[in-house]
mmCIF file of C-alpha atoms in Angstrom:
data_model
loop_
_atom_site.group_PDB
_atom_site.id
_atom_site.type_symbol
_atom_site.label_atom_id
_atom_site.label_comp_id
_atom_site.label_asym_id
_atom_site.label_seq_id
_atom_site.Cartn_x
_atom_site.Cartn_y
_atom_site.Cartn_z
ATOM 1 C CA UNK A 234 113.015 88.553 54.322
ATOM 2 C CA UNK A 235 112.772 84.752 54.606
ATOM 3 C CA UNK A 236 109.342 83.083 54.654
ATOM 4 C CA UNK A 237 109.531 80.058 56.951
ATOM 5 C CA UNK A 238 107.834 76.672 57.083
ATOM 6 C CA UNK A 239 108.621 74.321 59.982
ATOM 7 C CA UNK A 240 108.466 70.661 58.942
ATOM 8 C CA UNK A 241 108.401 67.607 61.199
ATOM 9 C CA UNK A 242 109.942 64.177 60.400
ATOM 10 C CA UNK A 243 108.231 60.803 60.216
ATOM 11 C CA UNK A 244 109.156 57.207 60.935
ATOM 12 C CA UNK A 245 112.634 56.211 59.828
ATOM 13 C CA UNK A 246 114.286 59.324 61.266
ATOM 14 C CA UNK A 247 114.647 57.825 64.748
ATOM 15 C CA UNK A 248 118.024 57.042 66.329
ATOM 16 C CA UNK A 249 118.997 55.995 69.841
ATOM 17 C CA UNK A 250 120.117 59.031 71.841
ATOM 18 C CA UNK A 251 118.099 61.577 69.865
ATOM 19 C CA UNK A 252 117.120 64.500 72.064
ATOM 20 C CA UNK A 253 119.357 63.416 74.961
ATOM 21 C CA UNK A 254 121.630 66.463 74.688
ATOM 22 C CA UNK A 255 118.540 68.722 74.625
ATOM 23 C CA UNK A 256 117.113 67.092 77.745
ATOM 24 C CA UNK A 257 120.475 67.434 79.510
ATOM 25 C CA UNK A 258 120.870 71.107 78.566
ATOM 26 C CA UNK A 259 117.336 72.522 78.837
ATOM 27 C CA UNK A 260 114.653 72.031 81.534
ATOM 28 C CA UNK A 261 111.947 72.879 78.946
ATOM 29 C CA UNK A 262 113.071 69.976 76.732
ATOM 30 C CA UNK A 263 113.259 67.665 79.740
ATOM 31 C CA UNK A 264 109.680 68.630 80.627
ATOM 32 C CA UNK A 265 108.439 67.477 77.192
ATOM 33 C CA UNK A 266 109.969 64.000 77.622
ATOM 34 C CA UNK A 267 108.540 63.793 81.167
ATOM 35 C CA UNK A 268 105.098 64.762 79.848
ATOM 36 C CA UNK A 269 105.246 62.025 77.191
ATOM 37 C CA UNK A 270 106.372 59.455 79.796
ATOM 38 C CA UNK A 271 103.458 60.422 82.030
ATOM 39 C CA UNK A 272 100.955 60.350 79.151
ATOM 40 C CA UNK A 273 101.988 56.813 78.204
ATOM 41 C CA UNK A 274 102.521 55.531 81.759
ATOM 42 C CA UNK A 275 106.046 54.344 80.962
ATOM 43 C CA UNK A 276 109.599 55.636 80.580
ATOM 44 C CA UNK A 277 109.650 56.008 76.792
ATOM 45 C CA UNK A 278 112.425 58.578 77.312
ATOM 46 C CA UNK A 279 114.725 55.791 78.548
ATOM 47 C CA UNK A 280 114.171 53.894 75.286
ATOM 48 C CA UNK A 281 114.728 57.108 73.283
ATOM 49 C CA UNK A 282 117.984 57.984 75.040
ATOM 50 C CA UNK A 283 119.405 54.499 75.693
ATOM 51 C CA UNK A 284 117.715 52.103 73.260
ATOM 52 C CA UNK A 285 117.822 49.343 72.293
ATOM 53 C CA UNK A 286 117.230 50.376 68.683
ATOM 54 C CA UNK A 287 114.836 47.451 68.128
ATOM 55 C CA UNK A 288 112.527 48.783 70.853
ATOM 56 C CA UNK A 289 112.776 52.372 69.597
ATOM 57 C CA UNK A 290 112.006 51.335 66.002
ATOM 58 C CA UNK A 291 108.857 49.467 67.094
ATOM 59 C CA UNK A 292 106.000 51.444 65.549
ATOM 60 C CA UNK A 293 104.127 52.136 68.791
ATOM 61 C CA UNK A 294 107.335 53.611 70.296
ATOM 62 C CA UNK A 295 108.847 55.345 67.249
ATOM 63 C CA UNK A 296 105.737 57.444 66.599
ATOM 64 C CA UNK A 297 105.414 59.174 70.020
ATOM 65 C CA UNK A 298 109.226 59.242 70.368
ATOM 66 C CA UNK A 299 109.783 61.267 67.196
ATOM 67 C CA UNK A 300 106.985 63.654 68.158
ATOM 68 C CA UNK A 301 108.594 64.090 71.606
ATOM 69 C CA UNK A 302 111.970 65.065 70.121
ATOM 70 C CA UNK A 303 110.357 67.538 67.698
ATOM 71 C CA UNK A 304 108.341 69.140 70.490
ATOM 72 C CA UNK A 305 111.393 69.282 72.778
ATOM 73 C CA UNK A 306 113.287 71.238 70.084
ATOM 74 C CA UNK A 307 110.324 73.552 69.546
ATOM 75 C CA UNK A 308 109.822 74.146 73.285
ATOM 76 C CA UNK A 309 113.492 75.202 73.638
ATOM 77 C CA UNK A 310 113.176 77.532 70.630
ATOM 78 C CA UNK A 311 110.104 79.145 72.185
ATOM 79 C CA UNK A 312 111.006 79.211 75.875
ATOM 80 C CA UNK A 313 114.784 79.721 75.794
ATOM 81 C CA UNK A 314 115.062 81.298 72.352
ATOM 82 C CA UNK A 315 112.026 83.557 72.571
ATOM 83 C CA UNK A 316 110.622 82.303 69.247
ATOM 84 C CA UNK A 317 107.170 83.664 68.417
ATOM 85 C CA UNK A 318 105.924 80.782 66.275
ATOM 86 C CA UNK A 319 102.868 82.527 64.855
ATOM 87 C CA UNK A 320 104.888 85.694 64.206
ATOM 88 C CA UNK A 321 107.848 84.006 62.491
ATOM 89 C CA UNK A 322 106.503 80.870 60.803
ATOM 90 C CA UNK A 323 104.002 80.914 57.929
ATOM 91 C CA UNK A 324 103.175 77.197 57.602
ATOM 92 C CA UNK A 325 103.646 73.889 59.422
ATOM 93 C CA UNK A 326 103.735 70.392 57.914
ATOM 94 C CA UNK A 327 104.848 66.903 58.870
ATOM 95 C CA UNK A 328 105.493 63.615 57.105
ATOM 96 C CA UNK A 329 102.965 60.975 58.190
ATOM 97 C CA UNK A 330 103.223 60.882 62.020
ATOM 98 C CA UNK A 331 105.052 64.216 61.712
ATOM 99 C CA UNK A 332 101.677 65.792 60.962
ATOM 100 C CA UNK A 333 100.767 65.158 64.619
ATOM 101 C CA UNK A 334 103.938 66.996 65.700
ATOM 102 C CA UNK A 335 103.048 69.865 63.330
ATOM 103 C CA UNK A 336 99.572 70.093 64.857
ATOM 104 C CA UNK A 337 100.981 69.935 68.402
ATOM 105 C CA UNK A 338 103.450 72.694 67.461
ATOM 106 C CA UNK A 339 100.494 74.767 66.246
ATOM 107 C CA UNK A 340 98.606 74.152 69.521
ATOM 108 C CA UNK A 341 95.819 72.194 67.835
ATOM 109 C CA UNK A 342 96.360 69.752 70.715
ATOM 110 C CA UNK A 343 98.864 69.297 73.518
ATOM 111 C CA UNK A 344 101.860 66.988 73.847
ATOM 112 C CA UNK A 345 99.900 64.601 76.097
ATOM 113 C CA UNK A 346 97.096 64.262 73.527
ATOM 114 C CA UNK A 347 99.625 63.838 70.688
ATOM 115 C CA UNK A 348 101.525 61.106 72.587
ATOM 116 C CA UNK A 349 98.368 59.140 73.349
ATOM 117 C CA UNK A 350 97.020 59.452 69.809
ATOM 118 C CA UNK A 351 100.344 58.319 68.336
ATOM 119 C CA UNK A 352 100.605 55.353 70.694
ATOM 120 C CA UNK A 353 97.069 54.351 69.666
ATOM 121 C CA UNK A 354 97.950 54.906 65.996
ATOM 122 C CA UNK A 355 101.165 52.870 66.215
ATOM 123 C CA UNK A 356 99.496 49.918 67.938
ATOM 124 C CA UNK A 357 96.509 49.981 65.569
ATOM 125 C CA UNK A 358 98.721 50.101 62.470
ATOM 126 C CA UNK A 359 100.829 47.219 63.777
ATOM 127 C CA UNK A 360 97.759 45.066 64.518
ATOM 128 C CA UNK A 361 95.939 45.814 61.233
ATOM 129 C CA UNK A 362 97.907 43.235 59.230
ATOM 130 C CA UNK A 363 99.594 40.081 60.598
ATOM 131 C CA UNK A 364 103.411 40.304 60.659
ATOM 132 C CA UNK A 365 105.019 39.205 57.413
ATOM 133 C CA UNK A 366 101.869 39.550 55.290
ATOM 134 C CA UNK A 367 102.469 43.117 54.129
ATOM 135 C CA UNK A 368 105.328 45.480 53.470
ATOM 136 C CA UNK A 369 106.607 48.531 51.641
ATOM 137 C CA UNK A 370 109.214 49.281 48.983
ATOM 138 C CA UNK A 371 110.852 52.434 47.684
ATOM 139 C CA UNK A 372 111.157 53.044 43.961
ATOM 140 C CA UNK A 373 113.959 55.459 43.096
ATOM 141 C CA UNK A 374 113.880 57.151 39.710
ATOM 142 C CA UNK A 375 110.304 56.166 38.864
ATOM 143 C CA UNK A 376 107.603 58.577 37.745
ATOM 144 C CA UNK A 377 104.142 58.553 39.314
ATOM 145 C CA UNK A 378 102.718 57.071 36.083
ATOM 146 C CA UNK A 379 105.346 54.292 35.983
ATOM 147 C CA UNK A 380 104.701 53.482 39.634
ATOM 148 C CA UNK A 381 100.946 53.318 39.064
ATOM 149 C CA UNK A 382 101.534 50.906 36.162
ATOM 150 C CA UNK A 383 103.791 48.744 38.341
ATOM 151 C CA UNK A 384 101.161 48.653 41.111
ATOM 152 C CA UNK A 385 98.405 47.606 38.700
ATOM 153 C CA UNK A 386 100.497 44.869 37.061
ATOM 154 C CA UNK A 387 102.152 43.535 40.232
ATOM 155 C CA UNK A 388 99.068 43.332 42.485
ATOM 156 C CA UNK A 389 97.779 40.102 40.874
ATOM 157 C CA UNK A 390 94.809 39.747 43.199
ATOM 158 C CA UNK A 391 96.646 41.262 46.148
ATOM 159 C CA UNK A 392 96.854 44.901 47.241
ATOM 160 C CA UNK A 393 99.525 47.306 45.995
ATOM 161 C CA UNK A 394 99.195 51.088 46.233
ATOM 162 C CA UNK A 395 101.264 54.262 46.208
ATOM 163 C CA UNK A 396 101.851 55.141 49.874
ATOM 164 C CA UNK A 397 104.218 58.128 49.694
ATOM 165 C CA UNK A 398 104.923 60.522 46.845
ATOM 166 C CA UNK A 399 108.097 61.882 48.437
ATOM 167 C CA UNK A 400 109.354 63.840 45.428
ATOM 168 C CA UNK A 401 112.763 63.925 43.816
ATOM 169 C CA UNK A 402 112.047 60.631 42.078
ATOM 170 C CA UNK A 403 111.316 58.735 45.316
ATOM 171 C CA UNK A 404 107.968 56.962 45.533
ATOM 172 C CA UNK A 405 107.019 54.401 48.186
ATOM 173 C CA UNK A 406 104.557 51.582 47.506
ATOM 174 C CA UNK A 407 102.686 49.526 50.078
ATOM 175 C CA UNK A 408 100.727 46.286 50.007
ATOM 176 C CA UNK A 409 100.721 42.525 50.329
ATOM 177 C CA UNK A 410 104.173 40.925 50.396
ATOM 178 C CA UNK A 411 103.752 38.885 47.195
ATOM 179 C CA UNK A 412 102.719 42.047 45.331
ATOM 180 C CA UNK A 413 105.756 43.915 46.714
ATOM 181 C CA UNK A 414 108.056 41.123 45.469
ATOM 182 C CA UNK A 415 106.360 41.231 42.037
ATOM 183 C CA UNK A 416 106.791 45.010 41.907
ATOM 184 C CA UNK A 417 110.519 44.854 42.659
ATOM 185 C CA UNK A 418 111.007 42.326 39.853
ATOM 186 C CA UNK A 419 108.876 44.391 37.467
ATOM 187 C CA UNK A 420 110.750 47.597 38.333
ATOM 188 C CA UNK A 421 114.024 45.914 37.324
ATOM 189 C CA UNK A 422 112.471 44.839 34.025
ATOM 190 C CA UNK A 423 111.304 48.424 33.428
ATOM 191 C CA UNK A 424 114.840 49.708 34.132
ATOM 192 C CA UNK A 425 113.751 51.728 37.185
ATOM 193 C CA UNK A 426 116.941 53.010 38.820
ATOM 194 C CA UNK A 427 116.385 51.236 42.132
ATOM 195 C CA UNK A 428 113.665 49.253 43.891
ATOM 196 C CA UNK A 429 114.246 48.223 47.491
ATOM 197 C CA UNK A 430 112.126 46.754 50.296
ATOM 198 C CA UNK A 431 111.862 49.000 53.342
ATOM 199 C CA UNK A 432 112.581 47.708 56.861
ATOM 200 C CA UNK A 433 109.034 48.252 58.108
ATOM 201 C CA UNK A 434 106.695 45.843 59.842
ATOM 202 C CA UNK A 435 103.431 46.663 58.058
ATOM 203 C CA UNK A 436 101.978 48.078 54.795
ATOM 204 C CA UNK A 437 101.406 51.628 56.027
ATOM 205 C CA UNK A 438 99.317 54.153 54.047
ATOM 206 C CA UNK A 439 97.445 51.490 52.102
ATOM 207 C CA UNK A 440 93.866 50.184 52.166
ATOM 208 C CA UNK A 441 95.154 47.223 54.229
ATOM 209 C CA UNK A 442 95.300 49.697 57.143
ATOM 210 C CA UNK A 443 91.486 50.056 57.176
ATOM 211 C CA UNK A 444 91.135 48.492 60.662
ATOM 212 C CA UNK A 445 93.616 51.077 61.996
ATOM 213 C CA UNK A 446 91.717 53.870 60.250
ATOM 214 C CA UNK A 447 88.566 52.827 62.140
ATOM 215 C CA UNK A 448 90.465 52.864 65.454
ATOM 216 C CA UNK A 449 91.833 56.350 64.738
ATOM 217 C CA UNK A 450 88.425 57.695 63.674
ATOM 218 C CA UNK A 451 87.116 56.728 67.122
ATOM 219 C CA UNK A 452 90.185 58.089 68.980
ATOM 220 C CA UNK A 453 90.177 61.377 67.068
ATOM 221 C CA UNK A 454 86.425 61.847 67.605
ATOM 222 C CA UNK A 455 87.137 61.922 71.369
ATOM 223 C CA UNK A 456 90.282 64.088 71.093
ATOM 224 C CA UNK A 457 90.207 67.736 72.121
ATOM 225 C CA UNK A 458 91.313 69.568 68.943
ATOM 226 C CA UNK A 459 91.480 73.331 68.332
ATOM 227 C CA UNK A 460 92.305 75.411 65.255
ATOM 228 C CA UNK A 461 96.127 75.699 65.008
ATOM 229 C CA UNK A 462 97.771 79.101 65.563
ATOM 230 C CA UNK A 463 99.763 78.538 62.337
ATOM 231 C CA UNK A 464 98.129 76.808 59.321
ATOM 232 C CA UNK A 465 99.091 73.141 58.850
ATOM 233 C CA UNK A 466 99.388 71.430 55.463
ATOM 234 C CA UNK A 467 97.608 68.050 55.583
ATOM 235 C CA UNK A 468 99.290 64.990 54.035
ATOM 236 C CA UNK A 469 96.167 63.712 52.297
ATOM 237 C CA UNK A 470 95.109 66.989 50.676
ATOM 238 C CA UNK A 471 98.459 68.853 50.316
ATOM 239 C CA UNK A 472 96.495 71.918 51.428
ATOM 240 C CA UNK A 473 95.904 73.995 54.555
ATOM 241 C CA UNK A 474 93.720 72.502 57.264
ATOM 242 C CA UNK A 475 92.545 74.458 60.305
ATOM 243 C CA UNK A 476 88.956 73.507 61.170
ATOM 244 C CA UNK A 477 89.023 70.917 64.028
ATOM 245 C CA UNK A 478 86.615 68.538 62.256
ATOM 246 C CA UNK A 479 88.620 68.818 59.017
ATOM 247 C CA UNK A 480 91.764 67.998 61.036
ATOM 248 C CA UNK A 481 90.072 64.882 62.475
ATOM 249 C CA UNK A 482 89.042 63.815 58.968
ATOM 250 C CA UNK A 483 92.512 64.431 57.489
ATOM 251 C CA UNK A 484 94.263 62.473 60.250
ATOM 252 C CA UNK A 485 91.794 59.596 59.923
ATOM 253 C CA UNK A 486 92.173 59.377 56.138
ATOM 254 C CA UNK A 487 95.951 59.659 56.480
ATOM 255 C CA UNK A 488 96.152 56.099 57.924
ATOM 256 C CA UNK A 489 95.165 54.536 54.584
ATOM 257 C CA UNK A 490 95.805 57.551 52.344
ATOM 258 C CA UNK A 491 98.796 58.659 50.320
ATOM 259 C CA UNK A 492 101.376 60.959 51.918
ATOM 260 C CA UNK A 493 101.464 63.685 49.271
ATOM 261 C CA UNK A 494 104.793 65.159 50.384
ATOM 262 C CA UNK A 495 105.949 66.407 46.962
ATOM 263 C CA UNK A 496 102.650 68.218 46.429
ATOM 264 C CA UNK A 497 102.762 69.557 50.014
ATOM 265 C CA UNK A 498 106.195 71.120 49.462
ATOM 266 C CA UNK A 499 105.088 72.522 46.100
ATOM 267 C CA UNK A 500 101.973 73.971 47.780
ATOM 268 C CA UNK A 501 104.097 75.629 50.476
ATOM 269 C CA UNK A 502 106.466 77.202 47.953
ATOM 270 C CA UNK A 503 103.481 78.425 45.916
ATOM 271 C CA UNK A 504 102.283 80.127 49.121
ATOM 272 C CA UNK A 505 105.593 81.978 49.330
ATOM 273 C CA UNK A 506 107.717 79.736 51.570
ATOM 274 C CA UNK A 507 111.416 79.890 50.663
ATOM 275 C CA UNK A 508 112.985 78.525 53.867
ATOM 276 C CA UNK A 509 112.209 75.077 55.308
ATOM 277 C CA UNK A 510 113.351 74.182 58.827
ATOM 278 C CA UNK A 511 113.168 70.506 59.843
ATOM 279 C CA UNK A 512 112.383 70.338 63.564
ATOM 280 C CA UNK A 513 113.461 67.161 65.374
ATOM 281 C CA UNK A 514 115.440 64.027 64.558
ATOM 282 C CA UNK A 515 117.470 63.497 61.406
ATOM 283 C CA UNK A 516 117.686 65.286 58.065
ATOM 284 C CA UNK A 517 115.450 63.158 55.837
ATOM 285 C CA UNK A 518 112.873 65.838 55.034
ATOM 286 C CA UNK A 519 115.486 68.515 54.347
ATOM 287 C CA UNK A 520 116.988 66.226 51.713
ATOM 288 C CA UNK A 521 113.592 65.539 50.131
ATOM 289 C CA UNK A 522 112.722 69.248 50.042
ATOM 290 C CA UNK A 523 116.012 70.088 48.304
ATOM 291 C CA UNK A 524 115.325 67.457 45.648
ATOM 292 C CA UNK A 525 111.806 68.796 45.090
ATOM 293 C CA UNK A 526 112.951 72.433 44.875
ATOM 294 C CA UNK A 527 116.717 73.134 44.765
ATOM 295 C CA UNK A 528 116.035 76.891 44.970
ATOM 296 C CA UNK A 529 114.766 76.898 48.565
ATOM 297 C CA UNK A 530 116.844 77.079 51.727
ATOM 298 C CA UNK A 531 116.739 74.140 54.181
ATOM 299 C CA UNK A 532 118.123 73.378 57.617
ATOM 300 C CA UNK A 533 117.680 70.692 60.275
ATOM 301 C CA UNK A 534 117.374 71.546 63.953
ATOM 302 C CA UNK A 535 117.800 68.734 66.469
ATOM 303 C CA UNK A 536 120.664 69.709 68.797
ATOM 304 C CA UNK A 537 121.531 72.663 71.073
ATOM 305 C CA UNK A 538 124.072 73.858 68.475
ATOM 306 C CA UNK A 539 121.429 73.684 65.707
ATOM 307 C CA UNK A 540 119.052 75.738 67.859
ATOM 308 C CA UNK A 541 121.711 78.387 68.418
ATOM 309 C CA UNK A 542 122.416 78.602 64.678
ATOM 310 C CA UNK A 543 118.721 78.931 63.800
ATOM 311 C CA UNK A 544 118.056 81.638 66.372
ATOM 312 C CA UNK A 545 120.939 83.691 64.979
ATOM 313 C CA UNK A 546 119.343 83.569 61.509
ATOM 314 C CA UNK A 547 116.040 85.100 62.682
#
């Protein structure tokens, strides 16, 4: 019998039109998008379904938008598909902002709370560092030790830190732009397979995000948070988190802290998970999971057809 973890994507998985077929086919999905629109006081759903891509990719929009699509999929699985989340799913986890979707899925907070927190998070992260002063790069084929060496050598008075340990030889670094440029040059010298700047507007998951961390500490202190009905694996600890105050702390630290995705997946498999289901937009996490552990089963669920296929497998 399969042991399931539901995983929720982060920024970079967005695409114009995501979730539109769900909203057209299912009233329960439509209700999620309407709830997010109401929470934010604007028609974010119009941007999600119609674009433009530039507006959707903007951090303050992408974060609540991706959560909305994930929750729309989950709501259809539960309400139309009869899924008993706590009965069928052993663990929940999300990549960066996806952790908010995981917690919303586990009823730690509602969709309205998640949308408002993610809008606050997106705006705070965008404002933390002036545009053009910081960035991120992906190193493909580098070990954690090599990446740490590159960060130390390339910083040269600036800031350069490991932001995401995604597994499968993919590590993301974050920091000041000059340090990022130095790191890319150094990676080539060290014969790292590939080093590429990411199309992001700020140095996420680095100490440069400290102002945003302070904003989120205040927002999360006021948020109504309950223990989730299914344990959630926190990005910053790669371990289960269920106590409301521990959740607040994990989400606050996550702004500047490393996304320990490889360790999170390894923790879930060590707890018996053998089947990972990506809930929401894209297939990024499914690909990462397969590279971390080729033995596990993965699937991505973002369309009505995907939902039908998943429900048949239960």
